[in-house]
C-alpha positions as a printed NumPy array, in Angstrom:
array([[112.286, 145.511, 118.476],
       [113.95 , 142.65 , 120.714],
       [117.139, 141.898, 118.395],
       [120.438, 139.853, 119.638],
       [123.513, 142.101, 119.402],
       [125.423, 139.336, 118.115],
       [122.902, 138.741, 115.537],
       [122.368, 142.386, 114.716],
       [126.906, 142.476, 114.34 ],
       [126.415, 139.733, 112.054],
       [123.844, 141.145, 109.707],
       [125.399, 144.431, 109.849],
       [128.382, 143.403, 109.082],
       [127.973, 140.957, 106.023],
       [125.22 , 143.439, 104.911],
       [128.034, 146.86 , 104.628],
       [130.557, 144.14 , 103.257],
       [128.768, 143.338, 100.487],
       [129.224, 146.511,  98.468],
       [132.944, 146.15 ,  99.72 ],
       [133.517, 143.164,  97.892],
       [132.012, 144.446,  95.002],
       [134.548, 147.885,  95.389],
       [137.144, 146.054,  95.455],
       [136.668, 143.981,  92.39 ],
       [134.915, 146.232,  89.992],
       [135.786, 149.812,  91.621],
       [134.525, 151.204,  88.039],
       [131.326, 149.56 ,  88.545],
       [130.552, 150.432,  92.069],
       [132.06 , 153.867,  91.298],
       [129.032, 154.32 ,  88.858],
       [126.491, 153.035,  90.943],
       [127.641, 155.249,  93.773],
       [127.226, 158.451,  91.493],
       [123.591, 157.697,  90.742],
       [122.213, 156.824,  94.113],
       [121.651, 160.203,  95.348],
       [118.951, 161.438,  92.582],
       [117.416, 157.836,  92.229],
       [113.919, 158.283,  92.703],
       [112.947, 154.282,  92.673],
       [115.662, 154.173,  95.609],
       [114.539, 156.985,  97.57 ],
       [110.898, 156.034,  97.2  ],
       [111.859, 152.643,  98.661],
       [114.112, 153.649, 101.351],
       [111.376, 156.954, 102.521],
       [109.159, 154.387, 102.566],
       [111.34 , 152.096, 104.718],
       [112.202, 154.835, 106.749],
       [108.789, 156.515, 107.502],
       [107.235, 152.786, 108.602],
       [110.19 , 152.398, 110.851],
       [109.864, 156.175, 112.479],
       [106.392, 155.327, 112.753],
       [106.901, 152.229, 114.377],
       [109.309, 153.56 , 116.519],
       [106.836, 156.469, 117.795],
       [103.961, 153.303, 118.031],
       [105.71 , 151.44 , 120.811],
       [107.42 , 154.311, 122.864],
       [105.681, 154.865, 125.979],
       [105.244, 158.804, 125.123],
       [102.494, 159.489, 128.537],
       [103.155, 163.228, 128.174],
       [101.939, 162.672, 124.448],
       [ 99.462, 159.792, 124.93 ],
       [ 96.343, 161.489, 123.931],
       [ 98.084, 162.985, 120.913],
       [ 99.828, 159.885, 119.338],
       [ 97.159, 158.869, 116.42 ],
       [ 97.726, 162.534, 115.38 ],
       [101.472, 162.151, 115.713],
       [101.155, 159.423, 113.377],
       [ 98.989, 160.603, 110.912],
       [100.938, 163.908, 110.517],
       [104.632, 162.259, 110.807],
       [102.729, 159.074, 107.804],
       [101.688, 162.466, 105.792],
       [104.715, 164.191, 106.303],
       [106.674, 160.598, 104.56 ],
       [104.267, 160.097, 101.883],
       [104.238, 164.258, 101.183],
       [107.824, 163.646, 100.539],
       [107.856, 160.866,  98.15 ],
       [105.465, 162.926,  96.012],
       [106.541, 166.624,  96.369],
       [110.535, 166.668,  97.531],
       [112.239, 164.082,  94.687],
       [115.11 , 165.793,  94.937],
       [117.955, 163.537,  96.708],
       [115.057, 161.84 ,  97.719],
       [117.805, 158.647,  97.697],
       [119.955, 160.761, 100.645],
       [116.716, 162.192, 102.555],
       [115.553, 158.58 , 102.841],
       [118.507, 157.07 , 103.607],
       [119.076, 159.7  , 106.508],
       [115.768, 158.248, 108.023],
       [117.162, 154.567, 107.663],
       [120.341, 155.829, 109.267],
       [118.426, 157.149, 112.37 ],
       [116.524, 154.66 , 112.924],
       [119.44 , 152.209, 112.386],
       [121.711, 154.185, 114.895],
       [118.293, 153.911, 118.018],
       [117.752, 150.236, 117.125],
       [121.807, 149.64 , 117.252],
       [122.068, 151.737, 120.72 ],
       [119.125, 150.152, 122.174],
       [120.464, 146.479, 121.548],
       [123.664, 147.248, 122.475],
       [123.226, 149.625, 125.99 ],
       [122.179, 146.265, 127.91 ],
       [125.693, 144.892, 127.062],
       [127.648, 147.735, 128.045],
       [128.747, 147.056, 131.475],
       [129.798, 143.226, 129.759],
       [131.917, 144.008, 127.071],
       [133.95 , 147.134, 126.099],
       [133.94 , 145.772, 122.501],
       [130.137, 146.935, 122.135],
       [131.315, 150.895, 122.335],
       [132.393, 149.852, 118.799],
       [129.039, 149.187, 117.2  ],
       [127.912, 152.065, 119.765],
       [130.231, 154.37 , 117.867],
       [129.042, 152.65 , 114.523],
       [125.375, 153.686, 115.404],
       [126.203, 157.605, 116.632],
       [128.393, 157.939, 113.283],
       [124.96 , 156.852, 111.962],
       [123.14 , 158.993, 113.645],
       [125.324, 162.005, 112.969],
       [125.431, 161.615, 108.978],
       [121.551, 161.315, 109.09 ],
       [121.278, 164.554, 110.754],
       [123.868, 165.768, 108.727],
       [122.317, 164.134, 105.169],
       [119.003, 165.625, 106.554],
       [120.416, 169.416, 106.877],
       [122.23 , 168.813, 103.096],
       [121.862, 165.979, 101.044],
       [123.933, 167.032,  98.346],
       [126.776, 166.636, 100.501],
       [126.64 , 163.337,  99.632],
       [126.908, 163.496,  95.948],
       [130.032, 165.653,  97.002],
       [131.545, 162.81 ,  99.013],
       [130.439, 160.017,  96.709],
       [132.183, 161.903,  93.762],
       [135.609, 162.314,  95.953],
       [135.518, 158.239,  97.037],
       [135.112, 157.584,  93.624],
       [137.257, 159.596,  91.849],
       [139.964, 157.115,  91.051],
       [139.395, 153.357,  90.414],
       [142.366, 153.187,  93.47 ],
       [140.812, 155.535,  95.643],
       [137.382, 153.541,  95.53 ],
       [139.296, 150.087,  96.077],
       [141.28 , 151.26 ,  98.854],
       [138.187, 152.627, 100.663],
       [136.589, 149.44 ,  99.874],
       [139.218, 147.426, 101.796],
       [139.117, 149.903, 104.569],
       [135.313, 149.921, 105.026],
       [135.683, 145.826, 103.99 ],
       [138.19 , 145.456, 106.986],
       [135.516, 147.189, 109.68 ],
       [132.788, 144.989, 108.625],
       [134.796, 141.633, 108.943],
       [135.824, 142.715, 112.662],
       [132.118, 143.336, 113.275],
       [131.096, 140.24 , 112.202],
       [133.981, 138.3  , 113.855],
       [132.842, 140.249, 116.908],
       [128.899, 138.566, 116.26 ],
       [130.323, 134.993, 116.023],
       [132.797, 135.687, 119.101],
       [132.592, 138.262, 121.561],
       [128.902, 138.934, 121.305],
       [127.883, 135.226, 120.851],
       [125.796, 135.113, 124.431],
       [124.1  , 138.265, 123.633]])
């Protein structure tokens, strides 16, 4: 997927803020929402879904010549494997789908990004963005419920879920000024 960096900064960015801005002026509200993501099942279908026709299209265009001659059986099994968990694994279905979205956010943000390297140091941050993505959907993989766990302590207190809010607000509003400046001419 050919992607600008500085477009992908920008639609990162104001994408993550949005649920900052909502944080920081209803903290109750985003609070609740937070606590029922992990065991929504219209969510997780969504995002499994998301997430299995991304994998797939990931496997589609790599140039696998070891695997060549088995690649329509790759994607048949890895398809059945998605769909088998929409229907028989509802459980945190929200967190096992999101996991696959976070993977396959982390390759697409390291492969736009690696050209640039040598260019601009400021791209190790959305580098860094996409291996802390990659690491909490290995780690949501191994045990989703770890994210009801975390979800329950950012939300505990109405402060506690503002104050995260501003932090995580603050991140995305450097990415995005990083889309309109430094990454402009990629």
């Amino acid at each position: 997927m050919n992607i600008k960096l500085s477009t992908l900064a920008i639609a990162l960015g104001l994408l993550a803020a949005a649920p900052q801005v909502y944080g920081i002026t209803n903290p109750k509200g985003l609070a609740e929402a937070a606590r029922k993501f992990p065991r929504n099942v219209p969510t997780g279908l969504l995002l499994m879904l998301l997430g299995t026709a991304w994998f797939l299209y990931n496997v589609y265009i790599e140039p696998i010549s070891d695997f060549a001659a088995y690649k329509p059986h790759m994607m048949v099994f890895f398809a059945v494997i998605g769909l088998g968990t929409c229907i028989f694994v509802q459980d945190f279905l929200a967190v096992r789908g999101l996991a696959i979205v976070l993977l396959c956010l982390g390759k697409l943000m390291v492969d736009t990004g690696r050209p640039h390297l040598a260019e601009t140091h400021w791209v190790w941050m959305i580098q860094g963005w996409a291996y802390l993505f990659v690491v909490a959907g290995i780690w949501l993989t191994i045990s989703p419920w770890r994210l009801r766990d975390f979800i329950n302590w950012a939300t505990a207190t109405e402060s506690r879920t503002r104050n995260l809010s501003f932090v995580r607000l603050a991140f995305c509003l450097i990415v995005v000024a990083l889309g309109l400046t430094v990454f402009r001419k990629f």
